[in-house]
């Protein structure tokens, strides 16, 4: 059984500049995801349907529900925190 073990980044504090970058990264995460879905033949639809390959999330990031934006933001935030945790510097 798979048990996820993400690296603990709870002790990492990001600067205001990096926190601001989080939103741009989150938007790009969504765009990369959407581009991949479109390349796989997915289209916009009011309901997600795996057989028809439709999803209501093929919309611009700015139009996503806040819950979906939060998912992308968390991905961005945790990625930045991991980079710092591993000793890299972002300049």
PDB file of N, CA and C in Angstrom, residues 4-89:
ATOM      1  N   UNK A   4       1.998   8.146   1.210  1.00  0.00           N
ATOM      2  CA  UNK A   4       2.749   9.349   0.846  1.00  0.00           C
ATOM      3  C   UNK A   4       3.572   9.864   2.023  1.00  0.00           C
ATOM      4  N   UNK A   5       4.782  10.302   1.730  1.00  0.00           N
ATOM      5  CA  UNK A   5       5.663  10.848   2.756  1.00  0.00           C
ATOM      6  C   UNK A   5       6.292  12.141   2.248  1.00  0.00           C
ATOM      7  N   UNK A   6       5.479  13.196   2.115  1.00  0.00           N
ATOM      8  CA  UNK A   6       6.066  14.463   1.645  1.00  0.00           C
ATOM      9  C   UNK A   6       7.072  14.992   2.669  1.00  0.00           C
ATOM     10  N   UNK A   7       8.068  15.687   2.172  1.00  0.00           N
ATOM     11  CA  UNK A   7       9.058  16.299   3.054  1.00  0.00           C
ATOM     12  C   UNK A   7       8.375  17.385   3.864  1.00  0.00           C
ATOM     13  N   UNK A   8       8.624  17.385   5.158  1.00  0.00           N
ATOM     14  CA  UNK A   8       8.019  18.379   6.056  1.00  0.00           C
ATOM     15  C   UNK A   8       8.640  19.749   5.795  1.00  0.00           C
ATOM     16  N   UNK A   9       7.832  20.669   5.332  1.00  0.00           N
ATOM     17  CA  UNK A   9       8.305  22.034   5.058  1.00  0.00           C
ATOM     18  C   UNK A   9       7.674  23.045   6.012  1.00  0.00           C
ATOM     19  N   UNK A  10       7.079  22.559   7.081  1.00  0.00           N
ATOM     20  CA  UNK A  10       6.349  23.440   7.992  1.00  0.00           C
ATOM     21  C   UNK A  10       7.241  24.488   8.673  1.00  0.00           C
ATOM     22  N   UNK A  11       8.542  24.229   8.706  1.00  0.00           N
ATOM     23  CA  UNK A  11       9.456  25.186   9.338  1.00  0.00           C
ATOM     24  C   UNK A  11       9.991  26.238   8.371  1.00  0.00           C
ATOM     25  N   UNK A  12       9.624  26.151   7.091  1.00  0.00           N
ATOM     26  CA  UNK A  12      10.121  27.088   6.086  1.00  0.00           C
ATOM     27  C   UNK A  12       9.201  28.306   6.014  1.00  0.00           C
ATOM     28  N   UNK A  13       9.778  29.475   6.123  1.00  0.00           N
ATOM     29  CA  UNK A  13       9.044  30.731   5.992  1.00  0.00           C
ATOM     30  C   UNK A  13       9.492  31.410   4.705  1.00  0.00           C
ATOM     31  N   UNK A  14       8.541  31.736   3.864  1.00  0.00           N
ATOM     32  CA  UNK A  14       8.859  32.388   2.595  1.00  0.00           C
ATOM     33  C   UNK A  14       8.784  33.901   2.740  1.00  0.00           C
ATOM     34  N   UNK A  15       9.632  34.582   1.995  1.00  0.00           N
ATOM     35  CA  UNK A  15       9.606  36.043   1.977  1.00  0.00           C
ATOM     36  C   UNK A  15       8.322  36.517   1.305  1.00  0.00           C
ATOM     37  N   UNK A  16       7.992  37.777   1.498  1.00  0.00           N
ATOM     38  CA  UNK A  16       6.809  38.346   0.845  1.00  0.00           C
ATOM     39  C   UNK A  16       6.919  38.243  -0.670  1.00  0.00           C
ATOM     40  N   UNK A  17       8.136  38.408  -1.198  1.00  0.00           N
ATOM     41  CA  UNK A  17       8.332  38.297  -2.648  1.00  0.00           C
ATOM     42  C   UNK A  17       7.987  36.900  -3.148  1.00  0.00           C
ATOM     43  N   UNK A  18       8.433  35.878  -2.409  1.00  0.00           N
ATOM     44  CA  UNK A  18       8.142  34.506  -2.825  1.00  0.00           C
ATOM     45  C   UNK A  18       6.672  34.162  -2.626  1.00  0.00           C
ATOM     46  N   UNK A  19       6.069  34.694  -1.601  1.00  0.00           N
ATOM     47  CA  UNK A  19       4.631  34.469  -1.410  1.00  0.00           C
ATOM     48  C   UNK A  19       3.846  35.065  -2.575  1.00  0.00           C
ATOM     49  N   UNK A  20       4.271  36.227  -3.053  1.00  0.00           N
ATOM     50  CA  UNK A  20       3.602  36.851  -4.203  1.00  0.00           C
ATOM     51  C   UNK A  20       3.791  35.998  -5.463  1.00  0.00           C
ATOM     52  N   UNK A  21       4.935  35.361  -5.574  1.00  0.00           N
ATOM     53  CA  UNK A  21       5.224  34.506  -6.725  1.00  0.00           C
ATOM     54  C   UNK A  21       4.315  33.271  -6.750  1.00  0.00           C
ATOM     55  N   UNK A  22       3.862  32.873  -5.588  1.00  0.00           N
ATOM     56  CA  UNK A  22       3.006  31.689  -5.469  1.00  0.00           C
ATOM     57  C   UNK A  22       1.796  31.773  -6.393  1.00  0.00           C
ATOM     58  N   UNK A  23       1.166  32.920  -6.466  1.00  0.00           N
ATOM     59  CA  UNK A  23      -0.039  33.062  -7.295  1.00  0.00           C
ATOM     60  C   UNK A  23       0.274  32.892  -8.776  1.00  0.00           C
ATOM     61  N   UNK A  24       1.409  33.429  -9.232  1.00  0.00           N
ATOM     62  CA  UNK A  24       1.787  33.269 -10.643  1.00  0.00           C
ATOM     63  C   UNK A  24       2.089  31.806 -10.954  1.00  0.00           C
ATOM     64  N   UNK A  25       2.771  31.148 -10.027  1.00  0.00           N
ATOM     65  CA  UNK A  25       3.062  29.728 -10.223  1.00  0.00           C
ATOM     66  C   UNK A  25       1.762  28.930 -10.244  1.00  0.00           C
ATOM     67  N   UNK A  26       0.847  29.244  -9.335  1.00  0.00           N
ATOM     68  CA  UNK A  26      -0.443  28.540  -9.289  1.00  0.00           C
ATOM     69  C   UNK A  26      -1.195  28.689 -10.612  1.00  0.00           C
ATOM     70  N   UNK A  27      -1.192  29.870 -11.156  1.00  0.00           N
ATOM     71  CA  UNK A  27      -1.852  30.097 -12.444  1.00  0.00           C
ATOM     72  C   UNK A  27      -1.189  29.265 -13.534  1.00  0.00           C
ATOM     73  N   UNK A  28       0.138  29.204 -13.512  1.00  0.00           N
ATOM     74  CA  UNK A  28       0.854  28.417 -14.509  1.00  0.00           C
ATOM     75  C   UNK A  28       0.606  26.924 -14.328  1.00  0.00           C
ATOM     76  N   UNK A  29       0.525  26.465 -13.085  1.00  0.00           N
ATOM     77  CA  UNK A  29       0.204  25.064 -12.808  1.00  0.00           C
ATOM     78  C   UNK A  29      -1.130  24.707 -13.472  1.00  0.00           C
ATOM     79  N   UNK A  30      -2.107  25.585 -13.308  1.00  0.00           N
ATOM     80  CA  UNK A  30      -3.413  25.326 -13.927  1.00  0.00           C
ATOM     81  C   UNK A  30      -3.293  25.305 -15.454  1.00  0.00           C
ATOM     82  N   UNK A  31      -2.559  26.261 -16.008  1.00  0.00           N
ATOM     83  CA  UNK A  31      -2.418  26.324 -17.462  1.00  0.00           C
ATOM     84  C   UNK A  31      -1.699  25.096 -18.022  1.00  0.00           C
ATOM     85  N   UNK A  32      -0.683  24.608 -17.308  1.00  0.00           N
ATOM     86  CA  UNK A  32       0.018  23.392 -17.738  1.00  0.00           C
ATOM     87  C   UNK A  32      -0.940  22.204 -17.692  1.00  0.00           C
ATOM     88  N   UNK A  33      -1.706  22.098 -16.599  1.00  0.00           N
ATOM     89  CA  UNK A  33      -2.690  21.023 -16.474  1.00  0.00           C
ATOM     90  C   UNK A  33      -3.710  21.103 -17.619  1.00  0.00           C
ATOM     91  N   UNK A  34      -4.256  22.306 -17.850  1.00  0.00           N
ATOM     92  CA  UNK A  34      -5.279  22.478 -18.884  1.00  0.00           C
ATOM     93  C   UNK A  34      -4.720  22.157 -20.274  1.00  0.00           C
ATOM     94  N   UNK A  35      -3.499  22.583 -20.546  1.00  0.00           N
ATOM     95  CA  UNK A  35      -2.877  22.275 -21.840  1.00  0.00           C
ATOM     96  C   UNK A  35      -2.745  20.774 -22.042  1.00  0.00           C
ATOM     97  N   UNK A  36      -2.359  20.082 -20.978  1.00  0.00           N
ATOM     98  CA  UNK A  36      -2.250  18.625 -21.056  1.00  0.00           C
ATOM     99  C   UNK A  36      -3.584  17.958 -21.309  1.00  0.00           C
ATOM    100  N   UNK A  37      -4.611  18.422 -20.615  1.00  0.00           N
ATOM    101  CA  UNK A  37      -5.951  17.862 -20.819  1.00  0.00           C
ATOM    102  C   UNK A  37      -6.422  18.089 -22.251  1.00  0.00           C
ATOM    103  N   UNK A  38      -6.248  19.302 -22.750  1.00  0.00           N
ATOM    104  CA  UNK A  38      -6.677  19.626 -24.116  1.00  0.00           C
ATOM    105  C   UNK A  38      -5.927  18.748 -25.114  1.00  0.00           C
ATOM    106  N   UNK A  39      -4.626  18.556 -24.894  1.00  0.00           N
ATOM    107  CA  UNK A  39      -3.823  17.702 -25.782  1.00  0.00           C
ATOM    108  C   UNK A  39      -4.322  16.254 -25.755  1.00  0.00           C
ATOM    109  N   UNK A  40      -4.917  15.832 -24.640  1.00  0.00           N
ATOM    110  CA  UNK A  40      -5.461  14.478 -24.515  1.00  0.00           C
ATOM    111  C   UNK A  40      -6.885  14.374 -25.060  1.00  0.00           C
ATOM    112  N   UNK A  41      -7.421  15.488 -25.576  1.00  0.00           N
ATOM    113  CA  UNK A  41      -8.751  15.457 -26.176  1.00  0.00           C
ATOM    114  C   UNK A  41      -9.880  15.905 -25.266  1.00  0.00           C
ATOM    115  N   UNK A  42      -9.561  16.414 -24.080  1.00  0.00           N
ATOM    116  CA  UNK A  42     -10.589  16.892 -23.164  1.00  0.00           C
ATOM    117  C   UNK A  42     -11.124  18.236 -23.640  1.00  0.00           C
ATOM    118  N   UNK A  43     -12.398  18.494 -23.321  1.00  0.00           N
ATOM    119  CA  UNK A  43     -13.034  19.764 -23.636  1.00  0.00           C
ATOM    120  C   UNK A  43     -13.822  20.243 -22.427  1.00  0.00           C
ATOM    121  N   UNK A  44     -14.255  21.496 -22.503  1.00  0.00           N
ATOM    122  CA  UNK A  44     -15.068  22.053 -21.428  1.00  0.00           C
ATOM    123  C   UNK A  44     -16.439  21.388 -21.442  1.00  0.00           C
ATOM    124  N   UNK A  45     -16.944  21.113 -20.250  1.00  0.00           N
ATOM    125  CA  UNK A  45     -18.297  20.601 -20.088  1.00  0.00           C
ATOM    126  C   UNK A  45     -18.794  20.976 -18.713  1.00  0.00           C
ATOM    127  N   UNK A  46     -20.085  21.097 -18.561  1.00  0.00           N
ATOM    128  CA  UNK A  46     -20.659  21.509 -17.276  1.00  0.00           C
ATOM    129  C   UNK A  46     -20.385  20.494 -16.159  1.00  0.00           C
ATOM    130  N   UNK A  47     -20.211  19.219 -16.549  1.00  0.00           N
ATOM    131  CA  UNK A  47     -19.927  18.161 -15.586  1.00  0.00           C
ATOM    132  C   UNK A  47     -18.701  17.385 -16.047  1.00  0.00           C
ATOM    133  N   UNK A  48     -17.940  16.871 -15.075  1.00  0.00           N
ATOM    134  CA  UNK A  48     -16.819  16.002 -15.440  1.00  0.00           C
ATOM    135  C   UNK A  48     -17.381  14.664 -15.911  1.00  0.00           C
ATOM    136  N   UNK A  49     -16.896  14.237 -17.052  1.00  0.00           N
ATOM    137  CA  UNK A  49     -17.300  12.960 -17.614  1.00  0.00           C
ATOM    138  C   UNK A  49     -16.052  12.329 -18.227  1.00  0.00           C
ATOM    139  N   UNK A  50     -15.534  11.302 -17.582  1.00  0.00           N
ATOM    140  CA  UNK A  50     -14.298  10.673 -18.045  1.00  0.00           C
ATOM    141  C   UNK A  50     -14.445  10.019 -19.416  1.00  0.00           C
ATOM    142  N   UNK A  51     -15.615   9.471 -19.704  1.00  0.00           N
ATOM    143  CA  UNK A  51     -15.821   8.830 -21.003  1.00  0.00           C
ATOM    144  C   UNK A  51     -15.884   9.849 -22.133  1.00  0.00           C
ATOM    145  N   UNK A  52     -16.599  10.948 -21.895  1.00  0.00           N
ATOM    146  CA  UNK A  52     -16.716  12.003 -22.918  1.00  0.00           C
ATOM    147  C   UNK A  52     -15.537  12.967 -22.884  1.00  0.00           C
ATOM    148  N   UNK A  53     -14.701  12.835 -21.853  1.00  0.00           N
ATOM    149  CA  UNK A  53     -13.555  13.718 -21.640  1.00  0.00           C
ATOM    150  C   UNK A  53     -13.981  15.180 -21.561  1.00  0.00           C
ATOM    151  N   UNK A  54     -14.921  15.445 -20.663  1.00  0.00           N
ATOM    152  CA  UNK A  54     -15.333  16.829 -20.405  1.00  0.00           C
ATOM    153  C   UNK A  54     -15.088  17.168 -18.942  1.00  0.00           C
ATOM    154  N   UNK A  55     -14.763  18.423 -18.697  1.00  0.00           N
ATOM    155  CA  UNK A  55     -14.544  18.898 -17.333  1.00  0.00           C
ATOM    156  C   UNK A  55     -14.912  20.385 -17.249  1.00  0.00           C
ATOM    157  N   UNK A  56     -15.511  20.785 -16.153  1.00  0.00           N
ATOM    158  CA  UNK A  56     -15.842  22.204 -15.978  1.00  0.00           C
ATOM    159  C   UNK A  56     -14.629  23.045 -15.590  1.00  0.00           C
ATOM    160  N   UNK A  57     -13.467  22.417 -15.440  1.00  0.00           N
ATOM    161  CA  UNK A  57     -12.278  23.155 -15.009  1.00  0.00           C
ATOM    162  C   UNK A  57     -11.419  23.650 -16.160  1.00  0.00           C
ATOM    163  N   UNK A  58     -11.836  23.390 -17.393  1.00  0.00           N
ATOM    164  CA  UNK A  58     -11.096  23.930 -18.544  1.00  0.00           C
ATOM    165  C   UNK A  58     -11.543  25.366 -18.808  1.00  0.00           C
ATOM    166  N   UNK A  59     -11.198  26.214 -17.870  1.00  0.00           N
ATOM    167  CA  UNK A  59     -11.506  27.646 -17.914  1.00  0.00           C
ATOM    168  C   UNK A  59     -10.268  28.386 -17.419  1.00  0.00           C
ATOM    169  N   UNK A  60     -10.184  29.689 -17.689  1.00  0.00           N
ATOM    170  CA  UNK A  60      -9.032  30.445 -17.178  1.00  0.00           C
ATOM    171  C   UNK A  60      -8.939  30.364 -15.655  1.00  0.00           C
ATOM    172  N   UNK A  61      -7.731  30.415 -15.148  1.00  0.00           N
ATOM    173  CA  UNK A  61      -7.471  30.353 -13.707  1.00  0.00           C
ATOM    174  C   UNK A  61      -8.316  31.363 -12.951  1.00  0.00           C
ATOM    175  N   UNK A  62      -8.441  32.558 -13.483  1.00  0.00           N
ATOM    176  CA  UNK A  62      -9.185  33.631 -12.802  1.00  0.00           C
ATOM    177  C   UNK A  62     -10.658  33.281 -12.596  1.00  0.00           C
ATOM    178  N   UNK A  63     -11.176  32.354 -13.396  1.00  0.00           N
ATOM    179  CA  UNK A  63     -12.581  31.967 -13.298  1.00  0.00           C
ATOM    180  C   UNK A  63     -12.811  30.698 -12.474  1.00  0.00           C
ATOM    181  N   UNK A  64     -11.740  30.081 -12.013  1.00  0.00           N
ATOM    182  CA  UNK A  64     -11.872  28.864 -11.211  1.00  0.00           C
ATOM    183  C   UNK A  64     -12.534  29.165  -9.871  1.00  0.00           C
ATOM    184  N   UNK A  65     -13.239  28.191  -9.320  1.00  0.00           N
ATOM    185  CA  UNK A  65     -13.738  28.348  -7.952  1.00  0.00           C
ATOM    186  C   UNK A  65     -12.543  28.465  -7.002  1.00  0.00           C
ATOM    187  N   UNK A  66     -12.737  29.161  -5.914  1.00  0.00           N
ATOM    188  CA  UNK A  66     -11.651  29.391  -4.957  1.00  0.00           C
ATOM    189  C   UNK A  66     -11.051  28.078  -4.459  1.00  0.00           C
ATOM    190  N   UNK A  67     -11.857  27.044  -4.313  1.00  0.00           N
ATOM    191  CA  UNK A  67     -11.347  25.749  -3.837  1.00  0.00           C
ATOM    192  C   UNK A  67     -10.327  25.168  -4.812  1.00  0.00           C
ATOM    193  N   UNK A  68     -10.544  25.337  -6.102  1.00  0.00           N
ATOM    194  CA  UNK A  68      -9.597  24.843  -7.107  1.00  0.00           C
ATOM    195  C   UNK A  68      -8.336  25.694  -7.133  1.00  0.00           C
ATOM    196  N   UNK A  69      -8.502  27.009  -6.997  1.00  0.00           N
ATOM    197  CA  UNK A  69      -7.331  27.888  -6.938  1.00  0.00           C
ATOM    198  C   UNK A  69      -6.464  27.522  -5.737  1.00  0.00           C
ATOM    199  N   UNK A  70      -7.101  27.198  -4.628  1.00  0.00           N
ATOM    200  CA  UNK A  70      -6.369  26.853  -3.410  1.00  0.00           C
ATOM    201  C   UNK A  70      -5.529  25.598  -3.613  1.00  0.00           C
ATOM    202  N   UNK A  71      -6.033  24.650  -4.355  1.00  0.00           N
ATOM    203  CA  UNK A  71      -5.280  23.428  -4.663  1.00  0.00           C
ATOM    204  C   UNK A  71      -4.004  23.786  -5.430  1.00  0.00           C
ATOM    205  N   UNK A  72      -4.143  24.640  -6.459  1.00  0.00           N
ATOM    206  CA  UNK A  72      -2.985  25.055  -7.256  1.00  0.00           C
ATOM    207  C   UNK A  72      -2.025  25.904  -6.425  1.00  0.00           C
ATOM    208  N   UNK A  73      -2.566  26.774  -5.582  1.00  0.00           N
ATOM    209  CA  UNK A  73      -1.715  27.597  -4.712  1.00  0.00           C
ATOM    210  C   UNK A  73      -0.900  26.726  -3.766  1.00  0.00           C
ATOM    211  N   UNK A  74      -1.532  25.710  -3.204  1.00  0.00           N
ATOM    212  CA  UNK A  74      -0.825  24.832  -2.277  1.00  0.00           C
ATOM    213  C   UNK A  74       0.304  24.097  -2.988  1.00  0.00           C
ATOM    214  N   UNK A  75       0.060  23.654  -4.208  1.00  0.00           N
ATOM    215  CA  UNK A  75       1.110  23.003  -4.995  1.00  0.00           C
ATOM    216  C   UNK A  75       2.280  23.956  -5.191  1.00  0.00           C
ATOM    217  N   UNK A  76       1.980  25.184  -5.565  1.00  0.00           N
ATOM    218  CA  UNK A  76       3.024  26.195  -5.780  1.00  0.00           C
ATOM    219  C   UNK A  76       3.770  26.498  -4.485  1.00  0.00           C
ATOM    220  N   UNK A  77       3.027  26.723  -3.423  1.00  0.00           N
ATOM    221  CA  UNK A  77       3.613  27.067  -2.131  1.00  0.00           C
ATOM    222  C   UNK A  77       4.529  25.954  -1.630  1.00  0.00           C
ATOM    223  N   UNK A  78       4.053  24.722  -1.677  1.00  0.00           N
ATOM    224  CA  UNK A  78       4.857  23.601  -1.198  1.00  0.00           C
ATOM    225  C   UNK A  78       6.088  23.376  -2.065  1.00  0.00           C
ATOM    226  N   UNK A  79       5.983  23.650  -3.358  1.00  0.00           N
ATOM    227  CA  UNK A  79       7.148  23.525  -4.240  1.00  0.00           C
ATOM    228  C   UNK A  79       8.207  24.548  -3.869  1.00  0.00           C
ATOM    229  N   UNK A  80       7.798  25.798  -3.672  1.00  0.00           N
ATOM    230  CA  UNK A  80       8.754  26.832  -3.266  1.00  0.00           C
ATOM    231  C   UNK A  80       9.386  26.500  -1.918  1.00  0.00           C
ATOM    232  N   UNK A  81       8.579  26.053  -0.977  1.00  0.00           N
ATOM    233  CA  UNK A  81       9.103  25.717   0.349  1.00  0.00           C
ATOM    234  C   UNK A  81      10.081  24.536   0.261  1.00  0.00           C
ATOM    235  N   UNK A  82       9.792  23.561  -0.583  1.00  0.00           N
ATOM    236  CA  UNK A  82      10.685  22.427  -0.749  1.00  0.00           C
ATOM    237  C   UNK A  82      12.024  22.874  -1.326  1.00  0.00           C
ATOM    238  N   UNK A  83      12.001  23.757  -2.308  1.00  0.00           N
ATOM    239  CA  UNK A  83      13.242  24.266  -2.910  1.00  0.00           C
ATOM    240  C   UNK A  83      14.121  24.883  -1.823  1.00  0.00           C
ATOM    241  N   UNK A  84      13.524  25.702  -0.977  1.00  0.00           N
ATOM    242  CA  UNK A  84      14.259  26.351   0.114  1.00  0.00           C
ATOM    243  C   UNK A  84      14.741  25.302   1.127  1.00  0.00           C
ATOM    244  N   UNK A  85      13.876  24.379   1.487  1.00  0.00           N
ATOM    245  CA  UNK A  85      14.205  23.335   2.466  1.00  0.00           C
ATOM    246  C   UNK A  85      15.400  22.519   2.016  1.00  0.00           C
ATOM    247  N   UNK A  86      15.506  22.286   0.701  1.00  0.00           N
ATOM    248  CA  UNK A  86      16.606  21.484   0.158  1.00  0.00           C
ATOM    249  C   UNK A  86      17.901  22.278   0.011  1.00  0.00           C
ATOM    250  N   UNK A  87      17.854  23.554   0.423  1.00  0.00           N
ATOM    251  CA  UNK A  87      19.074  24.358   0.429  1.00  0.00           C
ATOM    252  C   UNK A  87      19.311  25.224  -0.786  1.00  0.00           C
ATOM    253  N   UNK A  88      18.367  25.244  -1.709  1.00  0.00           N
ATOM    254  CA  UNK A  88      18.527  26.099  -2.881  1.00  0.00           C
ATOM    255  C   UNK A  88      18.128  27.529  -2.547  1.00  0.00           C
ATOM    256  N   UNK A  89      18.659  28.453  -3.299  1.00  0.00           N
ATOM    257  CA  UNK A  89      18.343  29.862  -3.127  1.00  0.00           C
ATOM    258  C   UNK A  89      17.616  30.359  -4.371  1.00  0.00           C
TER     259      UNK A  89
END
